[in-house]
Coordinates of C-alpha atoms in Angstrom, one line a residue:
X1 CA 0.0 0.0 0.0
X2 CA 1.4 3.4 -1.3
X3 CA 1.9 5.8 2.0
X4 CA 0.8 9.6 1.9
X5 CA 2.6 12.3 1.1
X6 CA 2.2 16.6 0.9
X7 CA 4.8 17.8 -2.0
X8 CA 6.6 20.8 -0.6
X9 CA 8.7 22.9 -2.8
X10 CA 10.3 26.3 -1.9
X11 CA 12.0 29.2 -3.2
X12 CA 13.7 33.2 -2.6
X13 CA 11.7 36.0 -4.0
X14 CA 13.9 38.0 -7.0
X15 CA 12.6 41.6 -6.5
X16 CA 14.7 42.9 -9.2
X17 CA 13.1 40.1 -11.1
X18 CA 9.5 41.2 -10.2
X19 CA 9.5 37.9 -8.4
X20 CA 8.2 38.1 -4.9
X21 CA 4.7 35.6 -4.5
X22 CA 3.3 32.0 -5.7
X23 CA 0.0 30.7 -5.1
X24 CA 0.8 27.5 -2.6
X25 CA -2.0 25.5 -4.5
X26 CA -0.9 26.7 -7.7
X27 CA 2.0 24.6 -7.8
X28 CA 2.0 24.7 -12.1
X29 CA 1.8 28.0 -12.1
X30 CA 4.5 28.2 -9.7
X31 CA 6.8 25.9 -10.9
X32 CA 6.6 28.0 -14.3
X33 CA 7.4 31.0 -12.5
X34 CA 10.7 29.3 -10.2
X35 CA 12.9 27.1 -12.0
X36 CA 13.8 26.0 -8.4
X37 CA 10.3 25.1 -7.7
X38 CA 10.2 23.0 -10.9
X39 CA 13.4 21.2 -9.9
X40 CA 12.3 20.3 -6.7
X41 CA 9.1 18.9 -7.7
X42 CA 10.6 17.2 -10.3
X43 CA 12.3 15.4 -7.8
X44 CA 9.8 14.5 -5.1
X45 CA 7.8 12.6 -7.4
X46 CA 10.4 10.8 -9.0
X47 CA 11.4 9.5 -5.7
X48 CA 7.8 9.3 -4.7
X49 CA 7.1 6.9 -7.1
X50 CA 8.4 4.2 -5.0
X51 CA 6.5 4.3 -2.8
X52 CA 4.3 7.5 -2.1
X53 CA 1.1 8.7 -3.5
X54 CA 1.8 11.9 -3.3
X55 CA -2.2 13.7 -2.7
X56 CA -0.9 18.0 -2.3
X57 CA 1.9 19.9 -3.7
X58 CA 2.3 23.0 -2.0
X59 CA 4.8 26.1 -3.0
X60 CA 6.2 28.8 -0.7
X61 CA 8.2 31.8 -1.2
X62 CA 10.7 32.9 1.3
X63 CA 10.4 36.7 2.6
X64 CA 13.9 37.6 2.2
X65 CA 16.0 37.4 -1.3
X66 CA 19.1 36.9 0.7
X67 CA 18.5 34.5 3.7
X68 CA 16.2 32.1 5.6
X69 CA 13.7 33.3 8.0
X70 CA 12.2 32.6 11.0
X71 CA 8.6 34.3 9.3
X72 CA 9.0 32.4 6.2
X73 CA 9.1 29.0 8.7
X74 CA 6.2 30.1 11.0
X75 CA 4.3 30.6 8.5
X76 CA 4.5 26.8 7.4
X77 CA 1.9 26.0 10.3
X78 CA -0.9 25.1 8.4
X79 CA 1.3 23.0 6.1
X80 CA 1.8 21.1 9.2
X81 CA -1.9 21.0 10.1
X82 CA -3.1 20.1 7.0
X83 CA -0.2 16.9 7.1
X84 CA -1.2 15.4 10.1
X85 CA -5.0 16.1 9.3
X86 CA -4.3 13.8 6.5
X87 CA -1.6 11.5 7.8
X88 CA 0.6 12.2 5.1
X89 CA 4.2 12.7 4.9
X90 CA 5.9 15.9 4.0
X91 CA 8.3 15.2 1.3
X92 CA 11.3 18.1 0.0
X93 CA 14.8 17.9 -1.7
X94 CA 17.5 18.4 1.0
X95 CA 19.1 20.8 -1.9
X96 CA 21.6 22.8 0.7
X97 CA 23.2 20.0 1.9
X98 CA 23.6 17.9 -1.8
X99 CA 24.9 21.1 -3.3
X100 CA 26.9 22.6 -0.2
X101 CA 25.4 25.8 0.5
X102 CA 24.4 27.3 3.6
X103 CA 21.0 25.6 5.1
X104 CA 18.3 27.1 6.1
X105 CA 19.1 27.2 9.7
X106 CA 15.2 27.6 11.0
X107 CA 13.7 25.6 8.5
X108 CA 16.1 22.8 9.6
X109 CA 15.0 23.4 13.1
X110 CA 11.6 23.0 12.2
X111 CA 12.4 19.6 10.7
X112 CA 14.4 18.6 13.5
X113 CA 11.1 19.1 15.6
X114 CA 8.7 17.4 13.4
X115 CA 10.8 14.3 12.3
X116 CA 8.0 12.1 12.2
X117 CA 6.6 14.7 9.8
X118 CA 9.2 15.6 7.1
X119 CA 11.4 13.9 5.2
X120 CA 14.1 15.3 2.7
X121 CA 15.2 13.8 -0.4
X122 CA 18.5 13.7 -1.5
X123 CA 18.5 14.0 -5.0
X124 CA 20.5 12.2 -7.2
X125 CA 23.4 12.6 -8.8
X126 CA 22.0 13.9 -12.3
X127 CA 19.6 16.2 -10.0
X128 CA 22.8 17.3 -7.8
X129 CA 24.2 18.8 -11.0
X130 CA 21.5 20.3 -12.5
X131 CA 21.0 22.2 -9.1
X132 CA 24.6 22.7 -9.0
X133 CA 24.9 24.3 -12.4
X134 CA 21.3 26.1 -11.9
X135 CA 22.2 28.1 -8.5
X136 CA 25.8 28.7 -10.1
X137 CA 24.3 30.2 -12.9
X138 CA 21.9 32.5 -10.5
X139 CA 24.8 33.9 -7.9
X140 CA 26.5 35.0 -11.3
X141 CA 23.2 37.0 -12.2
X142 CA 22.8 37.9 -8.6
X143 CA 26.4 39.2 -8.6
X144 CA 25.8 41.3 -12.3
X145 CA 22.6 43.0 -10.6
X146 CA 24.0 43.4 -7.2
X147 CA 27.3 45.1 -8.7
X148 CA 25.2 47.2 -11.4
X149 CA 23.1 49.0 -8.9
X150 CA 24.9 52.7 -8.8
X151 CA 24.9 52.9 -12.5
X152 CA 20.8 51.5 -12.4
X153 CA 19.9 54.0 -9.7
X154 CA 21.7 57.1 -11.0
X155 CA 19.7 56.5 -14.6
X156 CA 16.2 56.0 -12.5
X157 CA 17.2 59.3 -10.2
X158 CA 18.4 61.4 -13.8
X159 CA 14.9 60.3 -15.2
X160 CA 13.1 60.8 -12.6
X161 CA 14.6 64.5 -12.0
X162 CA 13.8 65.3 -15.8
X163 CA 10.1 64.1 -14.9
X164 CA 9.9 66.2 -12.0
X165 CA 11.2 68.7 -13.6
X166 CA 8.7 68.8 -16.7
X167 CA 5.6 69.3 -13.7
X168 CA 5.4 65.8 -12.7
X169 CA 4.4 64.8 -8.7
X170 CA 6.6 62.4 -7.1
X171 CA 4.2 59.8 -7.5
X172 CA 3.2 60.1 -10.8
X173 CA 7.6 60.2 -11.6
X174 CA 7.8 57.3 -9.6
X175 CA 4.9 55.4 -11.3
X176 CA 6.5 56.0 -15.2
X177 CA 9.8 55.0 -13.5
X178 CA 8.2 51.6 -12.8
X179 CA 6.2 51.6 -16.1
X180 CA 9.7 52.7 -18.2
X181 CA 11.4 49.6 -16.0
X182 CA 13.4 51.5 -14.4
X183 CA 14.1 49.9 -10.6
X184 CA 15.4 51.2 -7.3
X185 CA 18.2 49.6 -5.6
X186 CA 16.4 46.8 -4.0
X187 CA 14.4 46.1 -7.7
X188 CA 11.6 46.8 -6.0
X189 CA 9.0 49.5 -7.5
X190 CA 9.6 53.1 -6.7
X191 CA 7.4 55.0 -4.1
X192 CA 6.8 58.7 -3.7
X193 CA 8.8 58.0 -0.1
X194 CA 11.5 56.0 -1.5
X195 CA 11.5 58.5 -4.1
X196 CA 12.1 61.6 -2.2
X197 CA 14.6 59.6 0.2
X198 CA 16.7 59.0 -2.7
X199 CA 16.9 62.1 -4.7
X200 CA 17.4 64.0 -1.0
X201 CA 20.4 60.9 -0.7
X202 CA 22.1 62.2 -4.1
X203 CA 22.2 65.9 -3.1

């Protein structure tokens, strides 16, 4: 008899990328919009075949584009409801530890406190390298935006000075900054606030 199983795949937001929410029931749609969502389920029901029939997928998004957090893990509760409601094992890649980056210390802990829950996959060694070769490829786009940012926010502030100075409000200048695709620092969209913080910043 095939044992129960929850799907649960997880990824960091890319603000610069416009990338910051999934729909946890969604999990196509999600796994369209995260390449490291479609990896990981990709991998849970390979393995689940075995011997899982797997009944929910489920997709998160972390909070912070550069870390784990302790939010983004409390806020797996129902996740954890919902598993034991249906007596079902929660199965995800263990992709920090195949592909040596840093784990996600409080995720981790919440594992470590619901053994009997969770169980991580190691992929295999086909997987390991496509997540190897995926996560290299995204610190080296990580590392073009993050190094690209004084050049990106000095054309946004120039623009944005030429808009205010043709009439325009701050919000309305920050609104055709986001329409023109121009970003702030963060990639996130301009505000009349962030705005007014910045071109005070520059002078």
């Amino acid at each position: 008899m095939m044992r129960k199983a929850i799907g649960f795949y997880w990824t960091l937001p890319v603000p610069w990328a416009q990338f910051n929410a999934v729909d946890p029931h969604d999990i196509d749609k999600a796994a369209a919009q995260s390449r490291t969502i479609a990896m990981q389920r990709r991998i849970v029901r390979d393995y689940a075949q075995r011997e899982f029939e797997i009944l929910e997928e489920s997709a998160h998004i972390e909070l912070a584009p550069d870390r784990g957090t302790e939010e983004f893990v409390s806020g797996l509760t129902k996740l954890i409801e919902r598993a034991r409601a249906l007596e079902a094992t929660i199965l995800l890649v263990d992709f920090g530890a195949a592909t040596h980056q840093r784990t996600h210390q409080h995720l981790q802990k919440l594992l470590d406190q619901n053994a009997d829950l969770f169980l991580p996959i190691w992929p295999g060694d086909d997987q390991t390298q496509g997540l190897v070769a995926h996560f290299g490829q995204w610190r080296e786009r990580q590392t073009e935006w993050t190094s690209g940012k004084s050049a990106r926010v000095a054309k946004a502030l120039a623009r944005a000075e030429q808009l205010l100075g043709q009439g325009a409000t701050l919000g309305k200048a920050a609104l055709a900054l986001e329409t023109e695709g121009l970003r702030s620092a963060t990639g996130k969209p301009w505000t009349a606030a962030g705005l007014r913080q910045a071109i005070k910043a520059k002078t």
